[in-house]
Amino acid sequence: MIDILVFLAGITMGSFFHLVGERLPMKRSILLPRSHCGACKQTLSLYEMIPLVSYVVLKGSCKHCGTRLSLLYPMVELLLGSLFLLIYRVTGLSFEGLFLAILCSLFVIAVVSDLLYMRVPNELFFFYFPLFVIYRTLEPLFIWWEGVSSLLFSFLLFYSIDRFKPNSIGGADIKLFAVLAFCFGFKAFLIILFLSSVTGMVYAKVFSFRLDEPFPFVPAIAFSFLLYLFGPFILTLFTKLIG
């Protein structure tokens, strides 16, 4: 029963975080106006805003004008629902689970913003980073200065890279790496950085992005972070299933 409630909470928050990722970079209110069709501007009813269900029932189209809706909506909802469920399975109802859920929500919003606009607003980091500082103060993963020194190292590394090759990595990417370095330490930062580089090259190849031109890199960071965080658990679970 708790599994179902956690999943429902995840898909509901996923719907809201998609809206945040869509509106915040454009300096639009996340509260008003109410959700509406981007084509005909018709305000959506509650029936049309049920996470996952509405998209399926309406066959991915606006009820009023028939415009096809982006597949990103149900994908984000399903992703966050699955992540919330996975976090609950790994950590239970705990302070750590709440921290991971908040961190995943940051990444979901950043991914949506990056995919839609190739821009992640600073306001997002101003809101989330103090929460991570509070958590790491109450639940330290290592000695207090390691998180700070890892964060400073990440900034210094990317500053050096930018001096060598200007504009080779976006500001939002740097901030996300800095958040991960602060929260998980130096070793985790290097692992996620390596995974992101590999994932980014594969991602660029699949979607025909040129590596010498800007492209949305936040999804590669997010995937690599999740792989680092949940990879061992998923591998263990898969081994049990086939064993």
mmCIF file of C-alpha atoms in Angstrom:
data_model
loop_
_atom_site.group_PDB
_atom_site.id
_atom_site.type_symbol
_atom_site.label_atom_id
_atom_site.label_comp_id
_atom_site.label_asym_id
_atom_site.label_seq_id
_atom_site.Cartn_x
_atom_site.Cartn_y
_atom_site.Cartn_z
ATOM 1 C CA MET A 1 0.000 0.000 0.000
ATOM 2 C CA ILE A 2 2.805 2.413 0.862
ATOM 3 C CA ASP A 3 4.456 1.563 -2.476
ATOM 4 C CA ILE A 4 1.344 2.732 -4.311
ATOM 5 C CA LEU A 5 1.095 5.939 -2.291
ATOM 6 C CA VAL A 6 4.772 6.731 -2.876
ATOM 7 C CA PHE A 7 4.407 6.131 -6.624
ATOM 8 C CA LEU A 8 1.274 8.292 -6.805
ATOM 9 C CA ALA A 9 3.071 11.066 -4.904
ATOM 10 C CA GLY A 10 5.939 10.801 -7.383
ATOM 11 C CA ILE A 11 3.848 11.076 -10.545
ATOM 12 C CA THR A 12 1.865 13.962 -9.042
ATOM 13 C CA MET A 13 5.046 15.851 -8.131
ATOM 14 C CA GLY A 14 6.442 14.964 -11.554
ATOM 15 C CA SER A 15 3.538 16.760 -13.198
ATOM 16 C CA PHE A 16 4.165 19.843 -11.057
ATOM 17 C CA PHE A 17 7.935 19.807 -11.573
ATOM 18 C CA HIS A 18 7.448 19.622 -15.336
ATOM 19 C CA LEU A 19 5.396 22.795 -15.063
ATOM 20 C CA VAL A 20 8.153 24.423 -12.983
ATOM 21 C CA GLY A 21 10.815 23.420 -15.510
ATOM 22 C CA GLU A 22 8.672 24.796 -18.315
ATOM 23 C CA ARG A 23 7.762 28.131 -16.718
ATOM 24 C CA LEU A 24 10.645 29.141 -14.458
ATOM 25 C CA PRO A 25 13.243 29.794 -17.216
ATOM 26 C CA MET A 26 10.707 32.071 -18.946
ATOM 27 C CA LYS A 27 10.138 34.077 -15.704
ATOM 28 C CA ARG A 28 6.479 32.966 -15.613
ATOM 29 C CA SER A 29 4.532 32.264 -12.430
ATOM 30 C CA ILE A 30 4.360 28.608 -11.460
ATOM 31 C CA LEU A 31 0.940 29.187 -9.862
ATOM 32 C CA LEU A 32 -0.956 31.361 -12.351
ATOM 33 C CA PRO A 33 -2.391 31.007 -14.866
ATOM 34 C CA ARG A 34 -3.657 27.470 -14.398
ATOM 35 C CA SER A 35 -2.387 24.721 -16.658
ATOM 36 C CA HIS A 36 -3.645 25.160 -20.202
ATOM 37 C CA CYS A 37 -3.098 23.903 -23.734
ATOM 38 C CA GLY A 38 -0.088 25.605 -25.280
ATOM 39 C CA ALA A 39 -1.839 25.786 -28.662
ATOM 40 C CA CYS A 40 -5.445 26.853 -27.995
ATOM 41 C CA LYS A 41 -4.800 28.291 -24.476
ATOM 42 C CA GLN A 42 -7.877 26.494 -23.115
ATOM 43 C CA THR A 43 -7.645 25.982 -19.336
ATOM 44 C CA LEU A 44 -7.450 22.307 -18.452
ATOM 45 C CA SER A 45 -9.986 20.665 -16.175
ATOM 46 C CA LEU A 46 -8.990 18.364 -13.327
ATOM 47 C CA TYR A 47 -9.975 15.428 -15.532
ATOM 48 C CA GLU A 48 -7.387 16.545 -18.078
ATOM 49 C CA MET A 49 -4.601 16.873 -15.498
ATOM 50 C CA ILE A 50 -4.579 13.426 -13.874
ATOM 51 C CA PRO A 51 -0.918 12.319 -14.074
ATOM 52 C CA LEU A 52 -0.312 9.581 -16.683
ATOM 53 C CA VAL A 53 -4.018 8.684 -16.865
ATOM 54 C CA SER A 54 -5.145 11.819 -18.718
ATOM 55 C CA TYR A 55 -2.432 11.454 -21.346
ATOM 56 C CA VAL A 56 -3.502 7.866 -22.044
ATOM 57 C CA VAL A 57 -7.258 8.562 -21.994
ATOM 58 C CA LEU A 58 -6.869 11.618 -24.262
ATOM 59 C CA LYS A 59 -4.486 9.648 -26.519
ATOM 60 C CA GLY A 60 -1.783 12.272 -26.156
ATOM 61 C CA SER A 61 -3.863 15.079 -27.672
ATOM 62 C CA CYS A 62 -5.609 18.204 -26.448
ATOM 63 C CA LYS A 63 -9.299 17.535 -25.853
ATOM 64 C CA HIS A 64 -10.265 20.948 -27.236
ATOM 65 C CA CYS A 65 -8.113 21.489 -30.342
ATOM 66 C CA GLY A 66 -6.582 18.068 -30.995
ATOM 67 C CA THR A 67 -2.971 19.299 -30.848
ATOM 68 C CA ARG A 68 -0.524 16.531 -30.013
ATOM 69 C CA LEU A 69 0.921 16.843 -26.519
ATOM 70 C CA SER A 70 4.602 16.383 -25.817
ATOM 71 C CA LEU A 71 5.625 12.895 -24.715
ATOM 72 C CA LEU A 72 7.819 14.652 -22.159
ATOM 73 C CA TYR A 73 4.781 15.118 -19.868
ATOM 74 C CA PRO A 74 4.088 11.426 -19.127
ATOM 75 C CA MET A 75 7.783 10.562 -19.276
ATOM 76 C CA VAL A 76 8.612 13.022 -16.481
ATOM 77 C CA GLU A 77 5.643 11.846 -14.405
ATOM 78 C CA LEU A 78 6.559 8.186 -14.811
ATOM 79 C CA LEU A 79 10.237 8.896 -14.165
ATOM 80 C CA LEU A 80 9.679 10.700 -10.872
ATOM 81 C CA GLY A 81 7.090 8.166 -9.747
ATOM 82 C CA SER A 82 9.584 5.384 -10.404
ATOM 83 C CA LEU A 83 12.393 7.292 -8.681
ATOM 84 C CA PHE A 84 10.301 7.952 -5.581
ATOM 85 C CA LEU A 85 9.411 4.254 -5.432
ATOM 86 C CA LEU A 86 13.042 3.238 -5.915
ATOM 87 C CA ILE A 87 14.194 5.651 -3.201
ATOM 88 C CA TYR A 88 11.589 4.247 -0.827
ATOM 89 C CA ARG A 89 12.705 0.696 -1.610
ATOM 90 C CA VAL A 90 16.336 1.571 -0.913
ATOM 91 C CA THR A 91 16.028 3.890 2.100
ATOM 92 C CA GLY A 92 12.518 3.365 3.463
ATOM 93 C CA LEU A 93 10.716 6.319 5.027
ATOM 94 C CA SER A 94 13.801 8.158 6.219
ATOM 95 C CA PHE A 95 15.537 11.521 6.301
ATOM 96 C CA GLU A 96 17.959 10.230 3.666
ATOM 97 C CA GLY A 97 15.038 9.253 1.447
ATOM 98 C CA LEU A 98 13.607 12.765 1.727
ATOM 99 C CA PHE A 99 17.003 14.233 0.803
ATOM 100 C CA LEU A 100 17.293 11.991 -2.280
ATOM 101 C CA ALA A 101 13.729 12.804 -3.339
ATOM 102 C CA ILE A 102 14.497 16.535 -3.120
ATOM 103 C CA LEU A 103 17.731 16.057 -5.066
ATOM 104 C CA CYS A 104 15.934 14.064 -7.764
ATOM 105 C CA SER A 105 13.296 16.797 -8.014
ATOM 106 C CA LEU A 106 16.059 19.319 -8.716
ATOM 107 C CA PHE A 107 17.378 17.133 -11.520
ATOM 108 C CA VAL A 108 13.925 16.583 -13.013
ATOM 109 C CA ILE A 109 13.265 20.333 -13.196
ATOM 110 C CA ALA A 110 16.764 20.962 -14.577
ATOM 111 C CA VAL A 111 16.347 18.255 -17.253
ATOM 112 C CA VAL A 112 13.015 19.701 -18.410
ATOM 113 C CA SER A 113 14.448 23.241 -18.549
ATOM 114 C CA ASP A 114 17.555 22.086 -20.394
ATOM 115 C CA LEU A 115 15.604 20.063 -22.949
ATOM 116 C CA LEU A 116 13.131 22.862 -23.640
ATOM 117 C CA TYR A 117 15.393 25.929 -23.491
ATOM 118 C CA MET A 118 18.993 24.737 -22.941
ATOM 119 C CA ARG A 119 18.930 26.952 -19.874
ATOM 120 C CA VAL A 120 18.506 26.248 -16.161
ATOM 121 C CA PRO A 121 17.690 29.343 -14.071
ATOM 122 C CA ASN A 122 19.863 30.263 -11.089
ATOM 123 C CA GLU A 123 16.743 30.629 -8.927
ATOM 124 C CA LEU A 124 16.514 26.848 -8.910
ATOM 125 C CA PHE A 125 19.921 26.494 -7.280
ATOM 126 C CA PHE A 126 19.256 29.367 -4.871
ATOM 127 C CA PHE A 127 16.204 27.471 -3.619
ATOM 128 C CA TYR A 128 17.667 23.956 -3.433
ATOM 129 C CA PHE A 129 21.264 24.413 -2.312
ATOM 130 C CA PRO A 130 20.452 25.705 1.217
ATOM 131 C CA LEU A 131 18.343 22.562 1.708
ATOM 132 C CA PHE A 132 21.346 20.395 0.871
ATOM 133 C CA VAL A 133 23.571 22.401 3.230
ATOM 134 C CA ILE A 134 21.059 21.860 6.044
ATOM 135 C CA TYR A 135 20.847 18.138 5.315
ATOM 136 C CA ARG A 136 24.597 17.608 5.191
ATOM 137 C CA THR A 137 24.942 19.597 8.441
ATOM 138 C CA LEU A 138 22.422 17.343 10.185
ATOM 139 C CA GLU A 139 23.489 14.113 8.429
ATOM 140 C CA PRO A 140 27.204 14.430 7.538
ATOM 141 C CA LEU A 141 28.503 11.839 5.109
ATOM 142 C CA PHE A 142 32.129 12.771 5.784
ATOM 143 C CA ILE A 143 34.160 15.314 7.735
ATOM 144 C CA TRP A 144 32.668 18.783 7.315
ATOM 145 C CA TRP A 145 35.356 20.267 5.068
ATOM 146 C CA GLU A 146 35.341 17.482 2.465
ATOM 147 C CA GLY A 147 32.063 18.600 0.927
ATOM 148 C CA VAL A 148 33.237 22.212 0.729
ATOM 149 C CA SER A 149 36.661 21.280 -0.659
ATOM 150 C CA SER A 150 35.046 18.941 -3.230
ATOM 151 C CA LEU A 151 32.739 21.754 -4.331
ATOM 152 C CA LEU A 152 35.677 24.175 -4.670
ATOM 153 C CA PHE A 153 37.683 21.567 -6.577
ATOM 154 C CA SER A 154 34.842 21.078 -9.047
ATOM 155 C CA PHE A 155 34.647 24.831 -9.698
ATOM 156 C CA LEU A 156 38.424 25.060 -10.090
ATOM 157 C CA LEU A 157 38.452 22.108 -12.494
ATOM 158 C CA PHE A 158 35.757 23.545 -14.735
ATOM 159 C CA TYR A 159 37.313 27.024 -14.551
ATOM 160 C CA SER A 160 40.571 25.524 -15.825
ATOM 161 C CA ILE A 161 38.759 23.661 -18.590
ATOM 162 C CA ASP A 162 36.959 26.833 -19.608
ATOM 163 C CA ARG A 163 40.263 28.725 -19.760
ATOM 164 C CA PHE A 164 41.658 26.016 -22.026
ATOM 165 C CA LYS A 165 38.507 25.637 -24.122
ATOM 166 C CA PRO A 166 35.964 28.450 -23.561
ATOM 167 C CA ASN A 167 32.246 27.597 -23.432
ATOM 168 C CA SER A 168 32.931 23.877 -23.477
ATOM 169 C CA ILE A 169 30.492 23.286 -20.591
ATOM 170 C CA GLY A 170 27.405 25.194 -19.522
ATOM 171 C CA GLY A 171 26.983 27.108 -16.297
ATOM 172 C CA ALA A 172 24.068 24.919 -15.165
ATOM 173 C CA ASP A 173 26.144 21.782 -15.745
ATOM 174 C CA ILE A 174 28.913 23.213 -13.549
ATOM 175 C CA LYS A 175 26.433 24.061 -10.774
ATOM 176 C CA LEU A 176 24.901 20.576 -10.844
ATOM 177 C CA PHE A 177 28.336 18.963 -10.614
ATOM 178 C CA ALA A 178 29.148 21.300 -7.725
ATOM 179 C CA VAL A 179 25.968 20.235 -5.908
ATOM 180 C CA LEU A 180 26.887 16.570 -6.356
ATOM 181 C CA ALA A 181 30.466 17.201 -5.210
ATOM 182 C CA PHE A 182 29.214 18.952 -2.079
ATOM 183 C CA CYS A 183 26.606 16.297 -1.265
ATOM 184 C CA PHE A 184 28.579 13.133 -2.074
ATOM 185 C CA GLY A 185 32.243 14.067 -1.960
ATOM 186 C CA PHE A 186 35.310 14.031 -4.190
ATOM 187 C CA LYS A 187 35.283 10.372 -5.235
ATOM 188 C CA ALA A 188 31.605 10.393 -6.200
ATOM 189 C CA PHE A 189 32.116 13.624 -8.157
ATOM 190 C CA LEU A 190 34.895 12.079 -10.260
ATOM 191 C CA ILE A 191 32.875 8.912 -10.923
ATOM 192 C CA ILE A 192 29.784 10.870 -11.982
ATOM 193 C CA LEU A 193 31.920 13.215 -14.098
ATOM 194 C CA PHE A 194 33.431 10.236 -15.930
ATOM 195 C CA LEU A 195 30.041 8.569 -16.423
ATOM 196 C CA SER A 196 28.575 11.857 -17.655
ATOM 197 C CA SER A 197 31.341 12.251 -20.231
ATOM 198 C CA VAL A 198 30.728 8.771 -21.619
ATOM 199 C CA THR A 199 26.949 9.124 -21.455
ATOM 200 C CA GLY A 200 27.124 12.544 -23.075
ATOM 201 C CA MET A 201 29.080 11.213 -26.054
ATOM 202 C CA VAL A 202 26.633 8.331 -26.542
ATOM 203 C CA TYR A 203 23.694 10.714 -26.089
ATOM 204 C CA ALA A 204 25.138 13.135 -28.659
ATOM 205 C CA LYS A 205 25.727 10.296 -31.123
ATOM 206 C CA VAL A 206 22.199 8.911 -30.769
ATOM 207 C CA PHE A 207 20.527 12.308 -31.204
ATOM 208 C CA SER A 208 23.029 13.557 -33.798
ATOM 209 C CA PHE A 209 24.385 16.430 -31.683
ATOM 210 C CA ARG A 210 27.768 17.827 -32.613
ATOM 211 C CA LEU A 211 30.250 17.641 -29.742
ATOM 212 C CA ASP A 212 31.770 20.993 -30.714
ATOM 213 C CA GLU A 213 28.399 22.746 -30.408
ATOM 214 C CA PRO A 214 26.146 23.292 -27.361
ATOM 215 C CA PHE A 215 23.552 20.597 -26.662
ATOM 216 C CA PRO A 216 21.436 19.678 -23.609
ATOM 217 C CA PHE A 217 23.941 17.976 -21.307
ATOM 218 C CA VAL A 218 21.893 17.941 -18.070
ATOM 219 C CA PRO A 219 20.130 14.663 -19.029
ATOM 220 C CA ALA A 220 23.543 12.975 -19.256
ATOM 221 C CA ILE A 221 24.510 14.258 -15.793
ATOM 222 C CA ALA A 222 21.157 13.174 -14.354
ATOM 223 C CA PHE A 223 21.414 9.674 -15.852
ATOM 224 C CA SER A 224 24.982 9.272 -14.598
ATOM 225 C CA PHE A 225 24.013 10.426 -11.116
ATOM 226 C CA LEU A 226 21.152 7.914 -10.980
ATOM 227 C CA LEU A 227 23.443 5.196 -12.295
ATOM 228 C CA TYR A 228 25.944 5.970 -9.543
ATOM 229 C CA LEU A 229 23.246 6.138 -6.894
ATOM 230 C CA PHE A 230 21.062 3.163 -7.777
ATOM 231 C CA GLY A 231 23.210 1.048 -10.116
ATOM 232 C CA PRO A 232 24.403 -1.415 -7.434
ATOM 233 C CA PHE A 233 20.864 -1.846 -6.025
ATOM 234 C CA ILE A 234 19.345 -2.453 -9.472
ATOM 235 C CA LEU A 235 22.139 -4.892 -10.363
ATOM 236 C CA THR A 236 21.608 -6.818 -7.116
ATOM 237 C CA LEU A 237 17.847 -6.913 -7.702
ATOM 238 C CA PHE A 238 18.320 -8.093 -11.298
ATOM 239 C CA THR A 239 20.759 -10.790 -10.156
ATOM 240 C CA LYS A 240 18.200 -12.078 -7.629
ATOM 241 C CA LEU A 241 15.494 -12.164 -10.265
ATOM 242 C CA ILE A 242 17.497 -14.256 -12.717
ATOM 243 C CA GLY A 243 19.330 -16.281 -10.070
#
